[in-house]
PDB file of C-alpha atoms and ligand atoms in Angstrom:
ATOM      1  CA  MET A   1     -18.867   5.882   7.168  1.00  0.00           C
ATOM      2  CA  ALA A   2     -17.056   2.696   5.615  1.00  0.00           C
ATOM      3  CA  PHE A   3     -13.714   3.202   3.931  1.00  0.00           C
ATOM      4  CA  ARG A   4     -14.238   3.614   0.089  1.00  0.00           C
ATOM      5  CA  ALA A   5     -11.605   3.093  -2.578  1.00  0.00           C
ATOM      6  CA  THR A   6     -11.892   4.192  -6.037  1.00  0.00           C
ATOM      7  CA  VAL A   7      -9.479   2.647  -8.592  1.00  0.00           C
ATOM      8  CA  LEU A   8      -8.671   4.484 -11.727  1.00  0.00           C
ATOM      9  CA  THR A   9      -7.270   1.755 -14.311  1.00  0.00           C
ATOM     10  CA  LEU A  10      -7.308   0.162 -17.649  1.00  0.00           C
ATOM     11  CA  TYR A  11      -7.418  -3.057 -16.254  1.00  0.00           C
ATOM     12  CA  PRO A  12     -10.690  -3.142 -14.028  1.00  0.00           C
ATOM     13  CA  GLU A  13     -10.491  -6.934 -14.268  1.00  0.00           C
ATOM     14  CA  MET A  14      -7.266  -6.945 -11.949  1.00  0.00           C
ATOM     15  CA  PHE A  15      -9.535  -5.880  -8.881  1.00  0.00           C
ATOM     16  CA  PRO A  16     -10.197  -6.732  -6.268  1.00  0.00           C
ATOM     17  CA  GLY A  17      -7.453  -9.611  -6.997  1.00  0.00           C
ATOM     18  CA  HIS A  18      -6.114 -10.812  -3.651  1.00  0.00           C
ATOM     19  CA  LEU A  19      -8.259  -8.345  -1.794  1.00  0.00           C
ATOM     20  CA  GLY A  20     -11.328 -10.478  -2.573  1.00  0.00           C
ATOM     21  CA  PHE A  21      -9.885 -12.997  -0.258  1.00  0.00           C
ATOM     22  CA  SER A  22      -9.335 -13.902   3.554  1.00  0.00           C
ATOM     23  CA  LEU A  23      -9.331 -10.915   5.897  1.00  0.00           C
ATOM     24  CA  ALA A  24     -10.068  -8.157   3.391  1.00  0.00           C
ATOM     25  CA  GLY A  25     -12.628 -10.172   1.200  1.00  0.00           C
ATOM     26  CA  LYS A  26     -14.462 -11.061   4.474  1.00  0.00           C
ATOM     27  CA  ALA A  27     -14.270  -7.331   5.545  1.00  0.00           C
ATOM     28  CA  ALA A  28     -15.498  -6.046   2.171  1.00  0.00           C
ATOM     29  CA  GLU A  29     -18.492  -8.821   2.433  1.00  0.00           C
ATOM     30  CA  ARG A  30     -19.493  -7.194   6.217  1.00  0.00           C
ATOM     31  CA  GLY A  31     -19.658  -3.732   4.412  1.00  0.00           C
ATOM     32  CA  GLN A  32     -16.204  -2.473   6.425  1.00  0.00           C
ATOM     33  CA  TRP A  33     -14.730  -1.066   3.227  1.00  0.00           C
ATOM     34  CA  SER A  34     -15.595  -1.170  -0.612  1.00  0.00           C
ATOM     35  CA  LEU A  35     -13.896  -0.808  -3.841  1.00  0.00           C
ATOM     36  CA  ASP A  36     -14.998   0.213  -7.110  1.00  0.00           C
ATOM     37  CA  THR A  37     -13.273   0.851 -10.562  1.00  0.00           C
ATOM     38  CA  VAL A  38     -13.355   3.111 -13.317  1.00  0.00           C
ATOM     39  CA  GLN A  39     -12.077   2.208 -16.575  1.00  0.00           C
ATOM     40  CA  ILE A  40     -10.199   4.920 -17.918  1.00  0.00           C
ATOM     41  CA  ARG A  41     -10.785   4.215 -21.459  1.00  0.00           C
ATOM     42  CA  ASP A  42     -14.343   4.942 -21.081  1.00  0.00           C
ATOM     43  CA  PHE A  43     -13.451   8.691 -21.229  1.00  0.00           C
ATOM     44  CA  ALA A  44     -11.633   8.626 -24.662  1.00  0.00           C
ATOM     45  CA  THR A  45     -13.688  10.372 -27.150  1.00  0.00           C
ATOM     46  CA  ASP A  46     -12.549   9.275 -30.360  1.00  0.00           C
ATOM     47  CA  LYS A  47     -13.570   6.110 -32.201  1.00  0.00           C
ATOM     48  CA  HIS A  48     -10.728   4.060 -31.683  1.00  0.00           C
ATOM     49  CA  ARG A  49     -10.972   4.922 -27.979  1.00  0.00           C
ATOM     50  CA  THR A  50      -7.540   6.125 -27.678  1.00  0.00           C
ATOM     51  CA  VAL A  51      -5.944   6.665 -24.306  1.00  0.00           C
ATOM     52  CA  ASP A  52      -2.226   7.391 -25.059  1.00  0.00           C
ATOM     53  CA  ASP A  53       0.043   9.067 -27.647  1.00  0.00           C
ATOM     54  CA  THR A  54       3.756   9.367 -28.369  1.00  0.00           C
ATOM     55  CA  PRO A  55       5.996  11.447 -25.831  1.00  0.00           C
ATOM     56  CA  ALA A  56       6.534  14.998 -26.428  1.00  0.00           C
ATOM     57  CA  GLY A  57      10.320  15.298 -27.334  1.00  0.00           C
ATOM     58  CA  GLY A  58      10.509  11.887 -28.836  1.00  0.00           C
ATOM     59  CA  GLY A  59      11.603   8.785 -27.047  1.00  0.00           C
ATOM     60  CA  ALA A  60      10.312   5.214 -26.487  1.00  0.00           C
ATOM     61  CA  GLY A  61       6.931   4.225 -25.114  1.00  0.00           C
ATOM     62  CA  MET A  62       3.684   5.957 -24.901  1.00  0.00           C
ATOM     63  CA  VAL A  63       2.060   8.663 -22.443  1.00  0.00           C
ATOM     64  CA  LEU A  64      -1.354   8.476 -20.967  1.00  0.00           C
ATOM     65  CA  LYS A  65      -3.158  11.616 -22.244  1.00  0.00           C
ATOM     66  CA  PRO A  66      -4.072  14.214 -19.920  1.00  0.00           C
ATOM     67  CA  ASP A  67      -7.417  14.853 -21.140  1.00  0.00           C
ATOM     68  CA  VAL A  68      -8.869  11.432 -21.048  1.00  0.00           C
ATOM     69  CA  LEU A  69      -7.174  10.882 -17.488  1.00  0.00           C
ATOM     70  CA  ALA A  70      -8.793  14.033 -16.368  1.00  0.00           C
ATOM     71  CA  ARG A  71     -12.070  13.468 -17.378  1.00  0.00           C
ATOM     72  CA  ALA A  72     -11.822   9.877 -15.844  1.00  0.00           C
ATOM     73  CA  ILE A  73     -10.778  11.683 -12.277  1.00  0.00           C
ATOM     74  CA  ASP A  74     -13.365  14.355 -12.715  1.00  0.00           C
ATOM     75  CA  SER A  75     -16.140  11.582 -12.803  1.00  0.00           C
ATOM     76  CA  THR A  76     -15.268  10.187  -9.490  1.00  0.00           C
ATOM     77  CA  SER A  77     -14.123  13.139  -7.364  1.00  0.00           C
ATOM     78  CA  GLU A  78     -16.581  16.045  -7.802  1.00  0.00           C
ATOM     79  CA  ASN A  79     -17.269  17.114  -4.205  1.00  0.00           C
ATOM     80  CA  ASP A  80     -14.887  14.127  -3.188  1.00  0.00           C
ATOM     81  CA  THR A  81     -12.301  15.274  -0.265  1.00  0.00           C
ATOM     82  CA  ARG A  82     -10.775  11.499  -0.580  1.00  0.00           C
ATOM     83  CA  PRO A  83      -7.023  11.938  -1.173  1.00  0.00           C
ATOM     84  CA  ARG A  84      -5.985  11.176  -5.146  1.00  0.00           C
ATOM     85  CA  LEU A  85      -2.969   8.774  -5.384  1.00  0.00           C
ATOM     86  CA  LEU A  86      -0.822   8.275  -8.424  1.00  0.00           C
ATOM     87  CA  MET A  87       0.917   5.001  -8.409  1.00  0.00           C
ATOM     88  CA  SER A  88       4.403   6.135  -9.584  1.00  0.00           C
ATOM     89  CA  PRO A  89       8.004   4.862  -9.017  1.00  0.00           C
ATOM     90  CA  ARG A  90       9.008   8.464  -8.880  1.00  0.00           C
ATOM     91  CA  GLY A  91       6.620   8.986  -5.860  1.00  0.00           C
ATOM     92  CA  LYS A  92       7.450   9.300  -2.143  1.00  0.00           C
ATOM     93  CA  PRO A  93       7.963   5.755  -0.938  1.00  0.00           C
ATOM     94  CA  LEU A  94       5.231   4.397   0.761  1.00  0.00           C
ATOM     95  CA  THR A  95       5.534   4.297   4.729  1.00  0.00           C
ATOM     96  CA  GLN A  96       3.494   2.609   7.543  1.00  0.00           C
ATOM     97  CA  GLU A  97       3.075   5.984   8.723  1.00  0.00           C
ATOM     98  CA  ARG A  98       1.220   7.153   5.652  1.00  0.00           C
ATOM     99  CA  VAL A  99      -0.845   3.973   5.618  1.00  0.00           C
ATOM    100  CA  ARG A 100      -2.025   4.888   8.971  1.00  0.00           C
ATOM    101  CA  GLN A 101      -3.115   8.270   7.937  1.00  0.00           C
ATOM    102  CA  LEU A 102      -4.751   6.999   4.937  1.00  0.00           C
ATOM    103  CA  ALA A 103      -6.954   4.470   7.145  1.00  0.00           C
ATOM    104  CA  THR A 104      -8.053   6.909   9.311  1.00  0.00           C
ATOM    105  CA  GLY A 105      -9.856   8.940   6.503  1.00  0.00           C
ATOM    106  CA  ASP A 106     -13.046   8.199   4.178  1.00  0.00           C
ATOM    107  CA  GLY A 107     -11.248   6.240   1.412  1.00  0.00           C
ATOM    108  CA  VAL A 108      -8.792   6.899  -1.664  1.00  0.00           C
ATOM    109  CA  ILE A 109      -8.862   7.488  -5.193  1.00  0.00           C
ATOM    110  CA  ILE A 110      -5.817   5.712  -6.882  1.00  0.00           C
ATOM    111  CA  VAL A 111      -4.793   6.339 -10.319  1.00  0.00           C
ATOM    112  CA  CYS A 112      -2.852   3.498 -11.926  1.00  0.00           C
ATOM    113  CA  GLY A 113      -0.311   4.456 -14.616  1.00  0.00           C
ATOM    114  CA  ARG A 114       0.653   2.355 -17.686  1.00  0.00           C
ATOM    115  CA  PHE A 115       3.056   2.702 -20.494  1.00  0.00           C
ATOM    116  CA  GLU A 116       5.749   5.192 -19.570  1.00  0.00           C
ATOM    117  CA  GLY A 117       3.507   7.053 -17.290  1.00  0.00           C
ATOM    118  CA  VAL A 118       1.250   9.906 -17.370  1.00  0.00           C
ATOM    119  CA  ASP A 119       1.207  13.398 -18.742  1.00  0.00           C
ATOM    120  CA  GLN A 120       2.722  15.910 -16.218  1.00  0.00           C
ATOM    121  CA  ARG A 121      -0.085  18.411 -16.638  1.00  0.00           C
ATOM    122  CA  VAL A 122      -2.516  16.080 -15.047  1.00  0.00           C
ATOM    123  CA  ILE A 123      -0.475  15.262 -12.112  1.00  0.00           C
ATOM    124  CA  GLU A 124      -0.332  18.859 -11.428  1.00  0.00           C
ATOM    125  CA  ALA A 125      -3.870  20.226 -12.339  1.00  0.00           C
ATOM    126  CA  ARG A 126      -5.487  17.309 -10.451  1.00  0.00           C
ATOM    127  CA  GLU A 127      -3.288  17.413  -7.598  1.00  0.00           C
ATOM    128  CA  LEU A 128      -2.274  13.627  -7.419  1.00  0.00           C
ATOM    129  CA  GLU A 129       0.030  12.380  -4.887  1.00  0.00           C
ATOM    130  CA  GLU A 130       2.473  10.379  -6.314  1.00  0.00           C
ATOM    131  CA  VAL A 131       3.259   7.255  -4.294  1.00  0.00           C
ATOM    132  CA  SER A 132       6.037   4.422  -5.155  1.00  0.00           C
ATOM    133  CA  ILE A 133       5.782   1.011  -3.350  1.00  0.00           C
ATOM    134  CA  GLY A 134       9.839   0.535  -3.684  1.00  0.00           C
ATOM    135  CA  ASP A 135      12.743   1.257  -5.894  1.00  0.00           C
ATOM    136  CA  TYR A 136      11.709  -0.846  -8.864  1.00  0.00           C
ATOM    137  CA  VAL A 137       9.827  -0.521 -11.910  1.00  0.00           C
ATOM    138  CA  LEU A 138       6.644  -2.348 -12.422  1.00  0.00           C
ATOM    139  CA  SER A 139       4.680  -2.606 -16.081  1.00  0.00           C
ATOM    140  CA  GLY A 140       1.554  -0.901 -14.435  1.00  0.00           C
ATOM    141  CA  GLY A 141       0.350   0.808 -11.160  1.00  0.00           C
ATOM    142  CA  GLU A 142      -2.344  -2.131 -10.586  1.00  0.00           C
ATOM    143  CA  PRO A 143      -0.253  -4.479  -8.845  1.00  0.00           C
ATOM    144  CA  ALA A 144       1.000  -1.192  -6.643  1.00  0.00           C
ATOM    145  CA  ALA A 145      -2.499  -0.116  -5.811  1.00  0.00           C
ATOM    146  CA  LEU A 146      -3.438  -3.657  -4.646  1.00  0.00           C
ATOM    147  CA  ILE A 147      -0.518  -3.457  -2.214  1.00  0.00           C
ATOM    148  CA  VAL A 148      -1.369   0.071  -1.041  1.00  0.00           C
ATOM    149  CA  LEU A 149      -4.905  -0.920  -0.414  1.00  0.00           C
ATOM    150  CA  ASP A 150      -4.082  -3.890   1.378  1.00  0.00           C
ATOM    151  CA  ALA A 151      -1.605  -2.239   3.624  1.00  0.00           C
ATOM    152  CA  ILE A 152      -4.756   0.198   4.478  1.00  0.00           C
ATOM    153  CA  VAL A 153      -7.398  -2.476   4.739  1.00  0.00           C
ATOM    154  CA  ARG A 154      -5.784  -4.732   7.175  1.00  0.00           C
ATOM    155  CA  ILE A 155      -5.602  -1.950   9.755  1.00  0.00           C
ATOM    156  CA  LEU A 156      -9.077  -0.837   9.374  1.00  0.00           C
ATOM    157  CA  PRO A 157     -11.061  -0.922  12.849  1.00  0.00           C
ATOM    158  CA  GLY A 158     -12.635  -4.473  13.316  1.00  0.00           C
ATOM    159  CA  VAL A 159     -10.667  -6.041   9.954  1.00  0.00           C
ATOM    160  CA  MET A 160      -7.805  -8.013  11.823  1.00  0.00           C
ATOM    161  CA  GLY A 161      -9.175 -10.734  13.931  1.00  0.00           C
ATOM    162  CA  ASN A 162      -7.261  -9.604  17.096  1.00  0.00           C
ATOM    163  CA  ASP A 163      -6.631  -5.734  16.981  1.00  0.00           C
ATOM    164  CA  LEU A 164      -3.812  -5.845  19.295  1.00  0.00           C
ATOM    165  CA  SER A 165      -1.915  -8.001  16.655  1.00  0.00           C
ATOM    166  CA  GLY A 166      -0.914  -4.727  14.925  1.00  0.00           C
ATOM    167  CA  LEU A 167       0.630  -3.246  18.269  1.00  0.00           C
ATOM    168  CA  HIS A 168       4.369  -4.607  18.015  1.00  0.00           C
ATOM    169  CA  GLU A 169       4.383  -5.221  14.133  1.00  0.00           C
ATOM    170  CA  SER A 170       7.382  -4.327  11.800  1.00  0.00           C
ATOM    171  CA  PHE A 171       7.708  -0.454  11.528  1.00  0.00           C
ATOM    172  CA  GLU A 172       5.535   0.389  14.506  1.00  0.00           C
ATOM    173  CA  GLY A 173       7.708   2.477  16.802  1.00  0.00           C
ATOM    174  CA  GLY A 174      10.415   2.514  13.818  1.00  0.00           C
ATOM    175  CA  LEU A 175      11.685  -1.176  14.384  1.00  0.00           C
ATOM    176  CA  LEU A 176      11.314  -4.472  12.725  1.00  0.00           C
ATOM    177  CA  GLU A 177       9.485  -6.904  14.524  1.00  0.00           C
ATOM    178  CA  HIS A 178      11.026  -9.691  16.791  1.00  0.00           C
ATOM    179  CA  PRO A 179      11.083 -13.233  15.549  1.00  0.00           C
ATOM    180  CA  HIS A 180       8.199 -15.631  16.208  1.00  0.00           C
ATOM    181  CA  TYR A 181       8.082 -19.524  17.361  1.00  0.00           C
ATOM    182  CA  THR A 182       5.658 -21.828  17.790  1.00  0.00           C
ATOM    183  CA  ARG A 183       4.957 -25.458  18.533  1.00  0.00           C
ATOM    184  CA  PRO A 184       6.581 -28.170  18.394  1.00  0.00           C
ATOM    185  CA  GLN A 185       9.019 -27.088  21.120  1.00  0.00           C
ATOM    186  CA  GLU A 186      12.077 -29.194  19.535  1.00  0.00           C
ATOM    187  CA  TRP A 187      12.110 -28.942  15.517  1.00  0.00           C
ATOM    188  CA  GLU A 188      14.996 -30.656  13.481  1.00  0.00           C
ATOM    189  CA  GLY A 189      17.019 -30.232  16.928  1.00  0.00           C
ATOM    190  CA  HIS A 190      16.173 -26.699  17.602  1.00  0.00           C
ATOM    191  CA  GLU A 191      14.549 -25.342  20.574  1.00  0.00           C
ATOM    192  CA  ILE A 192      11.875 -22.484  21.095  1.00  0.00           C
ATOM    193  CA  PRO A 193      14.025 -19.723  22.988  1.00  0.00           C
ATOM    194  CA  ALA A 194      13.604 -20.964  26.661  1.00  0.00           C
ATOM    195  CA  ILE A 195      12.350 -17.363  27.728  1.00  0.00           C
ATOM    196  CA  LEU A 196       9.389 -17.356  25.592  1.00  0.00           C
ATOM    197  CA  THR A 197       8.137 -20.582  27.437  1.00  0.00           C
ATOM    198  CA  SER A 198       9.006 -19.132  31.103  1.00  0.00           C
ATOM    199  CA  GLY A 199       5.895 -17.455  31.795  1.00  0.00           C
ATOM    200  CA  ASN A 200       7.532 -14.274  32.553  1.00  0.00           C
ATOM    201  CA  HIS A 201       5.771 -11.887  30.703  1.00  0.00           C
ATOM    202  CA  GLY A 202       7.877  -8.872  31.602  1.00  0.00           C
ATOM    203  CA  ALA A 203      11.302 -10.863  30.605  1.00  0.00           C
ATOM    204  CA  ILE A 204       9.400 -11.864  27.532  1.00  0.00           C
ATOM    205  CA  GLU A 205       8.541  -8.312  26.459  1.00  0.00           C
ATOM    206  CA  LYS A 206      12.081  -7.290  27.310  1.00  0.00           C
ATOM    207  CA  TRP A 207      13.546 -10.144  25.183  1.00  0.00           C
ATOM    208  CA  ARG A 208      11.364  -9.194  22.166  1.00  0.00           C
ATOM    209  CA  HIS A 209      12.248  -5.613  22.321  1.00  0.00           C
ATOM    210  CA  GLU A 210      15.862  -6.319  22.500  1.00  0.00           C
ATOM    211  CA  GLN A 211      15.574  -8.743  19.602  1.00  0.00           C
ATOM    212  CA  ALA A 212      13.516  -6.054  17.696  1.00  0.00           C
ATOM    213  CA  VAL A 213      16.498  -3.570  18.239  1.00  0.00           C
ATOM    214  CA  VAL A 214      19.239  -5.967  17.271  1.00  0.00           C
ATOM    215  CA  LEU A 215      17.430  -6.834  13.909  1.00  0.00           C
ATOM    216  CA  THR A 216      16.760  -3.517  13.215  1.00  0.00           C
ATOM    217  CA  LYS A 217      20.363  -2.406  13.470  1.00  0.00           C
ATOM    218  CA  GLU A 218      21.364  -5.503  11.514  1.00  0.00           C
ATOM    219  CA  ARG A 219      19.204  -5.108   8.523  1.00  0.00           C
ATOM    220  CA  ARG A 220      17.745  -1.721   8.724  1.00  0.00           C
ATOM    221  CA  PRO A 221      20.059   1.056  10.242  1.00  0.00           C
ATOM    222  CA  ASP A 222      18.283   3.662   7.957  1.00  0.00           C
ATOM    223  CA  LEU A 223      15.214   2.831  10.291  1.00  0.00           C
ATOM    224  CA  ILE A 224      17.509   3.679  13.563  1.00  0.00           C
ATOM    225  CA  ALA A 225      18.897   6.785  11.705  1.00  0.00           C
ATOM    226  CA  ALA A 226      15.566   8.103  10.874  1.00  0.00           C
ATOM    227  CA  GLN A 227      14.358   7.804  14.498  1.00  0.00           C
ATOM    228  CA  LYS A 228      17.244   9.421  16.155  1.00  0.00           C
ATOM    229  CA  ALA A 229      16.820  12.275  13.292  1.00  0.00           C
ATOM    230  CA  GLY A 230      13.048  12.442  14.290  1.00  0.00           C
ATOM    231  CA  LYS A 231      13.630  12.939  17.966  1.00  0.00           C
ATOM    232  CA  ALA A 232      16.401  15.087  17.465  1.00  0.00           C
ATOM    233  CA  GLY A 233      14.480  17.536  15.205  1.00  0.00           C
TER     234      GLY A 233
HETATM  235  N1  LIG B 301       8.868   5.341 -17.347  1.00  0.00           N
HETATM  236  C1  LIG B 301       8.289   5.383 -15.759  1.00  0.00           C
HETATM  237  C2  LIG B 301       7.829   3.944 -15.499  1.00  0.00           C
HETATM  238  C3  LIG B 301       6.490   3.661 -16.013  1.00  0.00           C
HETATM  239  S1  LIG B 301       6.039   2.229 -15.641  1.00  0.00           S
HETATM  240  C4  LIG B 301       9.618   5.908 -14.986  1.00  0.00           C
HETATM  241  O1  LIG B 301      10.744   5.386 -15.650  1.00  0.00           O
HETATM  242  O2  LIG B 301       9.303   6.470 -13.837  1.00  0.00           O
HETATM  243  C5  LIG B 301       4.458   2.090 -15.626  1.00  0.00           C
HETATM  244  C6  LIG B 301       3.485   2.436 -14.577  1.00  0.00           C
HETATM  245  O3  LIG B 301       3.711   1.478 -13.798  1.00  0.00           O
HETATM  246  C7  LIG B 301       3.601   3.752 -13.982  1.00  0.00           C
HETATM  247  O4  LIG B 301       2.989   5.057 -14.273  1.00  0.00           O
HETATM  248  C8  LIG B 301       3.169   3.370 -12.326  1.00  0.00           C
HETATM  249  O5  LIG B 301       1.813   3.746 -12.349  1.00  0.00           O
HETATM  250  C9  LIG B 301       3.499   1.901 -12.179  1.00  0.00           C
HETATM  251  N2  LIG B 301       4.701   1.706 -11.458  1.00  0.00           N
HETATM  252  C10 LIG B 301       5.748   1.235 -11.808  1.00  0.00           C
HETATM  253  N3  LIG B 301       6.685   1.103 -10.598  1.00  0.00           N
HETATM  254  C11 LIG B 301       6.091   1.518  -9.736  1.00  0.00           C
HETATM  255  C12 LIG B 301       6.341   1.648  -8.480  1.00  0.00           C
HETATM  256  N4  LIG B 301       7.880   1.274  -7.809  1.00  0.00           N
HETATM  257  N5  LIG B 301       5.538   2.108  -7.551  1.00  0.00           N
HETATM  258  C13 LIG B 301       4.251   2.429  -7.937  1.00  0.00           C
HETATM  259  N6  LIG B 301       3.867   2.369  -9.189  1.00  0.00           N
HETATM  260  C14 LIG B 301       4.573   1.949 -10.293  1.00  0.00           C
END
């Protein structure tokens, strides 16, 4: 069965956004994945179709109401075993490993927060997995949902033109990727490193791996430390 994404949002017009283009767009046309949206506001019951209210305990901003959001979630997920994610800066930071796990499943349900966030009780009662795309605050979960889906869709089987191109990528094997070069051979006085045009595939592989290690040590020592900790534990 093709991968199926359902996004709950107050702004369904923001989808499929960039996922309608390029590899993801073509893959959707081929039926390799699909995206549908649910307008959370459709589950409000008062005549003003209210979805938010002031925070209990006071303070700035508004909070998404648990009853409205729960009805929206329940409308999509009865007898549905897809993971339910909530985009949230308080969530576990998204990793390529989690992306890979999600891509092997049937699909995802993604809830996009707005305002100050959503009522804590609905997170617990509907077992939402809070996922963050990084340590900064967006104005809404929609761009985060598009990013999560982008990362998943590009690794679905048959979506990338050349499936091998995923093998050496950044974060696969806990390293950042080696640098890339292409023609012209000389550009603004700089040559492509000679080894890459030597035709010696073994030496090229070795060079690329060394470059990846140097780059990762320099820019992301945390990735090396995490790998060491993982091996030890
Ligand atoms: N008051 C909240 C921020 C709310 S931002 C706090 O300080 O934690 C509004 C919405 O944007 C959130 O509910 C969430 O859905 C989304 N969002 C903001 N930053 C995000 C991030 N880094 N990752 C994922 N979603 C994010």
